[in-house]
Amino acid sequence: MKEIERLASGERLSLEEWRALIADEESYPTAVLGEMAVSVRDAIYGRRVFIRGLIEFTSYCRNDCYYCGIRRSNGRAERYRMTPEAILDTCALGYARGFRTFVLQGGEDPYWSDDILSPLIMRIKESCPEAAVTLSLGERSDESYQRLREAGADRYLLRHETADSVHYGRLHPSSMSLDNRKRCLRTLKRLGYQTGAGMMIGSPFSSVDTLAADMAFLQELSPEMVGMGPFIPHHDTPFRDERRGSVALTLRMISLVRLALPHALIPATTALATASEDGHILGFNAGANVVMPNITPEREREKYSLYDGKKITGDEDGSDLCPLFEGFRIAGYEASMERGDYL
Ligand code: 5AD
């Protein structure tokens, strides 16, 4: 376990070492990695898991990622776009229910210019004092990221999806590139956003090598947040017949990210909760410490279909969080509605 000790002292590991940590289950049992990850997390954040209100405010997208249900070429996707007023109302309602982080997530919808987004962000920050605004709007120009930051946005989620450029090219059309993705992430960090990267686990053509590249990239970027979930095929995408990513590997990767980035905020994602009945708890027990209940108004929610079977009812529904939180409590975790900034 000498690699883990070196991680603890902040050292970068080689790709070879990462490959071993990812694939050699005999030397590094998943359960042992999970226990180590939990103790690292507990020492920094305790047993609190931070709750974020997720608002999927537009399902229009100019991109055509092969894995994603709201890709431009999917003519069967129902499109919607909330109005700024409706977004503001959703935040105000969430705020009254105790949410102190709002995640505004959408496809890359050109409607949302800086001139429309900036005043919206300012109004959310005014009407929800002390709440954090997290944006998840994909790739934009450096100038745009700067304007949105100046308007008051605190955090930005932009998964890198894979840090292997050949693999990146097999998941995305040639109009997109890993280089541009990295440019965006570095800009976001430079502008002072708490920045989130991350990748799907078990996406088509992924391998131990691509995951090792992901870990090396994450160590180098050192993002404040890392989102990971299993790849889940969507029936109206080119990847409809591909295999779903493994839950066990997702949990193992959560533990490795926790060990590499002890302070990171790591969600137990909706994809993980979709792939496994107790995905949230399994995620926490692997080292995760964030949950993002969907508070998108009912009308739009089911149209935001990135993958099949996406969990949208029951305890993933933001409208009654009590059963969800009670489940967390029984498993030894305390749902926290605090802002939950990076420590
Ligand atoms: N399966 C799992 N995750 C997906 N995402 C998009 N499509 C899928 C899918 N089919 C993830 C991507 C994106 C995030 C918003 O959702 O990683 O960054």
PDB file of N, CA and C in Angstrom, residues 129-164:
ATOM      1  N   PRO A 129     -29.871  35.029  -0.002  1.00  0.00           N
ATOM      2  CA  PRO A 129     -28.601  35.439   0.613  1.00  0.00           C
ATOM      3  C   PRO A 129     -27.820  34.229   1.127  1.00  0.00           C
ATOM      4  N   GLU A 130     -26.547  34.285   0.922  1.00  0.00           N
ATOM      5  CA  GLU A 130     -25.635  33.235   1.386  1.00  0.00           C
ATOM      6  C   GLU A 130     -25.706  31.927   0.602  1.00  0.00           C
ATOM      7  N   ALA A 131     -26.637  31.828  -0.341  1.00  0.00           N
ATOM      8  CA  ALA A 131     -26.670  30.589  -1.121  1.00  0.00           C
ATOM      9  C   ALA A 131     -25.563  30.625  -2.175  1.00  0.00           C
ATOM     10  N   ALA A 132     -25.011  29.456  -2.464  1.00  0.00           N
ATOM     11  CA  ALA A 132     -24.017  29.343  -3.532  1.00  0.00           C
ATOM     12  C   ALA A 132     -24.726  29.036  -4.849  1.00  0.00           C
ATOM     13  N   VAL A 133     -24.243  29.649  -5.921  1.00  0.00           N
ATOM     14  CA  VAL A 133     -24.757  29.341  -7.254  1.00  0.00           C
ATOM     15  C   VAL A 133     -23.680  28.564  -8.011  1.00  0.00           C
ATOM     16  N   THR A 134     -24.064  27.377  -8.420  1.00  0.00           N
ATOM     17  CA  THR A 134     -23.173  26.523  -9.204  1.00  0.00           C
ATOM     18  C   THR A 134     -23.708  26.465 -10.625  1.00  0.00           C
ATOM     19  N   LEU A 135     -22.846  26.703 -11.591  1.00  0.00           N
ATOM     20  CA  LEU A 135     -23.260  26.619 -12.988  1.00  0.00           C
ATOM     21  C   LEU A 135     -22.748  25.333 -13.612  1.00  0.00           C
ATOM     22  N   SER A 136     -23.527  24.779 -14.523  1.00  0.00           N
ATOM     23  CA  SER A 136     -23.101  23.608 -15.279  1.00  0.00           C
ATOM     24  C   SER A 136     -23.686  23.753 -16.672  1.00  0.00           C
ATOM     25  N   LEU A 137     -22.991  24.535 -17.492  1.00  0.00           N
ATOM     26  CA  LEU A 137     -23.498  24.986 -18.792  1.00  0.00           C
ATOM     27  C   LEU A 137     -22.576  24.625 -19.930  1.00  0.00           C
ATOM     28  N   GLY A 138     -21.591  23.788 -19.644  1.00  0.00           N
ATOM     29  CA  GLY A 138     -20.705  23.357 -20.703  1.00  0.00           C
ATOM     30  C   GLY A 138     -19.616  24.361 -21.037  1.00  0.00           C
ATOM     31  N   GLU A 139     -19.139  24.239 -22.289  1.00  0.00           N
ATOM     32  CA  GLU A 139     -17.975  25.016 -22.711  1.00  0.00           C
ATOM     33  C   GLU A 139     -18.399  26.407 -23.155  1.00  0.00           C
ATOM     34  N   ARG A 140     -17.708  27.421 -22.654  1.00  0.00           N
ATOM     35  CA  ARG A 140     -17.945  28.812 -23.039  1.00  0.00           C
ATOM     36  C   ARG A 140     -16.597  29.501 -23.189  1.00  0.00           C
ATOM     37  N   SER A 141     -16.620  30.734 -23.608  1.00  0.00           N
ATOM     38  CA  SER A 141     -15.364  31.470 -23.774  1.00  0.00           C
ATOM     39  C   SER A 141     -14.830  31.905 -22.411  1.00  0.00           C
ATOM     40  N   ASP A 142     -13.552  32.219 -22.355  1.00  0.00           N
ATOM     41  CA  ASP A 142     -12.946  32.714 -21.123  1.00  0.00           C
ATOM     42  C   ASP A 142     -13.680  33.964 -20.639  1.00  0.00           C
ATOM     43  N   GLU A 143     -14.034  34.821 -21.605  1.00  0.00           N
ATOM     44  CA  GLU A 143     -14.704  36.084 -21.265  1.00  0.00           C
ATOM     45  C   GLU A 143     -16.071  35.800 -20.621  1.00  0.00           C
ATOM     46  N   SER A 144     -16.761  34.826 -21.170  1.00  0.00           N
ATOM     47  CA  SER A 144     -18.066  34.484 -20.621  1.00  0.00           C
ATOM     48  C   SER A 144     -17.935  33.937 -19.199  1.00  0.00           C
ATOM     49  N   TYR A 145     -16.995  33.014 -18.998  1.00  0.00           N
ATOM     50  CA  TYR A 145     -16.790  32.495 -17.642  1.00  0.00           C
ATOM     51  C   TYR A 145     -16.488  33.646 -16.682  1.00  0.00           C
ATOM     52  N   GLN A 146     -15.736  34.623 -17.164  1.00  0.00           N
ATOM     53  CA  GLN A 146     -15.383  35.753 -16.312  1.00  0.00           C
ATOM     54  C   GLN A 146     -16.620  36.595 -15.970  1.00  0.00           C
ATOM     55  N   ARG A 147     -17.448  36.843 -16.976  1.00  0.00           N
ATOM     56  CA  ARG A 147     -18.652  37.659 -16.711  1.00  0.00           C
ATOM     57  C   ARG A 147     -19.595  36.967 -15.735  1.00  0.00           C
ATOM     58  N   LEU A 148     -19.742  35.661 -15.886  1.00  0.00           N
ATOM     59  CA  LEU A 148     -20.651  34.933 -14.999  1.00  0.00           C
ATOM     60  C   LEU A 148     -20.091  34.880 -13.575  1.00  0.00           C
ATOM     61  N   ARG A 149     -18.795  34.811 -13.498  1.00  0.00           N
ATOM     62  CA  ARG A 149     -18.144  34.849 -12.179  1.00  0.00           C
ATOM     63  C   ARG A 149     -18.374  36.205 -11.528  1.00  0.00           C
ATOM     64  N   GLU A 150     -18.223  37.269 -12.326  1.00  0.00           N
ATOM     65  CA  GLU A 150     -18.441  38.626 -11.804  1.00  0.00           C
ATOM     66  C   GLU A 150     -19.894  38.839 -11.381  1.00  0.00           C
ATOM     67  N   ALA A 151     -20.801  38.147 -12.064  1.00  0.00           N
ATOM     68  CA  ALA A 151     -22.220  38.258 -11.692  1.00  0.00           C
ATOM     69  C   ALA A 151     -22.507  37.558 -10.367  1.00  0.00           C
ATOM     70  N   GLY A 152     -21.571  36.715  -9.916  1.00  0.00           N
ATOM     71  CA  GLY A 152     -21.748  36.111  -8.601  1.00  0.00           C
ATOM     72  C   GLY A 152     -21.712  34.594  -8.549  1.00  0.00           C
ATOM     73  N   ALA A 153     -21.520  33.953  -9.701  1.00  0.00           N
ATOM     74  CA  ALA A 153     -21.465  32.480  -9.688  1.00  0.00           C
ATOM     75  C   ALA A 153     -20.261  32.029  -8.868  1.00  0.00           C
ATOM     76  N   ASP A 154     -20.466  31.013  -8.036  1.00  0.00           N
ATOM     77  CA  ASP A 154     -19.428  30.560  -7.110  1.00  0.00           C
ATOM     78  C   ASP A 154     -18.683  29.324  -7.598  1.00  0.00           C
ATOM     79  N   ARG A 155     -19.416  28.457  -8.281  1.00  0.00           N
ATOM     80  CA  ARG A 155     -18.855  27.143  -8.632  1.00  0.00           C
ATOM     81  C   ARG A 155     -19.246  26.802 -10.066  1.00  0.00           C
ATOM     82  N   TYR A 156     -18.485  25.891 -10.672  1.00  0.00           N
ATOM     83  CA  TYR A 156     -18.807  25.479 -12.046  1.00  0.00           C
ATOM     84  C   TYR A 156     -18.477  24.003 -12.215  1.00  0.00           C
ATOM     85  N   LEU A 157     -19.439  23.270 -12.726  1.00  0.00           N
ATOM     86  CA  LEU A 157     -19.226  21.836 -12.992  1.00  0.00           C
ATOM     87  C   LEU A 157     -19.032  21.627 -14.484  1.00  0.00           C
ATOM     88  N   LEU A 158     -17.925  21.022 -14.835  1.00  0.00           N
ATOM     89  CA  LEU A 158     -17.663  20.690 -16.241  1.00  0.00           C
ATOM     90  C   LEU A 158     -16.850  19.394 -16.259  1.00  0.00           C
ATOM     91  N   ARG A 159     -17.524  18.280 -16.383  1.00  0.00           N
ATOM     92  CA  ARG A 159     -16.772  17.023 -16.402  1.00  0.00           C
ATOM     93  C   ARG A 159     -15.849  16.980 -17.610  1.00  0.00           C
ATOM     94  N   HIS A 160     -14.649  16.461 -17.411  1.00  0.00           N
ATOM     95  CA  HIS A 160     -13.749  16.350 -18.569  1.00  0.00           C
ATOM     96  C   HIS A 160     -14.135  15.127 -19.409  1.00  0.00           C
ATOM     97  N   GLU A 161     -14.897  14.197 -18.836  1.00  0.00           N
ATOM     98  CA  GLU A 161     -15.457  12.989 -19.481  1.00  0.00           C
ATOM     99  C   GLU A 161     -14.425  11.884 -19.710  1.00  0.00           C
ATOM    100  N   THR A 162     -13.250  12.219 -20.191  1.00  0.00           N
ATOM    101  CA  THR A 162     -12.113  11.299 -20.241  1.00  0.00           C
ATOM    102  C   THR A 162     -10.872  12.133 -20.516  1.00  0.00           C
ATOM    103  N   ALA A 163      -9.754  11.775 -19.887  1.00  0.00           N
ATOM    104  CA  ALA A 163      -8.527  12.551 -20.068  1.00  0.00           C
ATOM    105  C   ALA A 163      -7.623  11.938 -21.134  1.00  0.00           C
ATOM    106  N   ASP A 164      -8.133  10.963 -21.858  1.00  0.00           N
ATOM    107  CA  ASP A 164      -7.369  10.342 -22.944  1.00  0.00           C
ATOM    108  C   ASP A 164      -7.913  10.917 -24.256  1.00  0.00           C
TER     109      ASP A 164
END
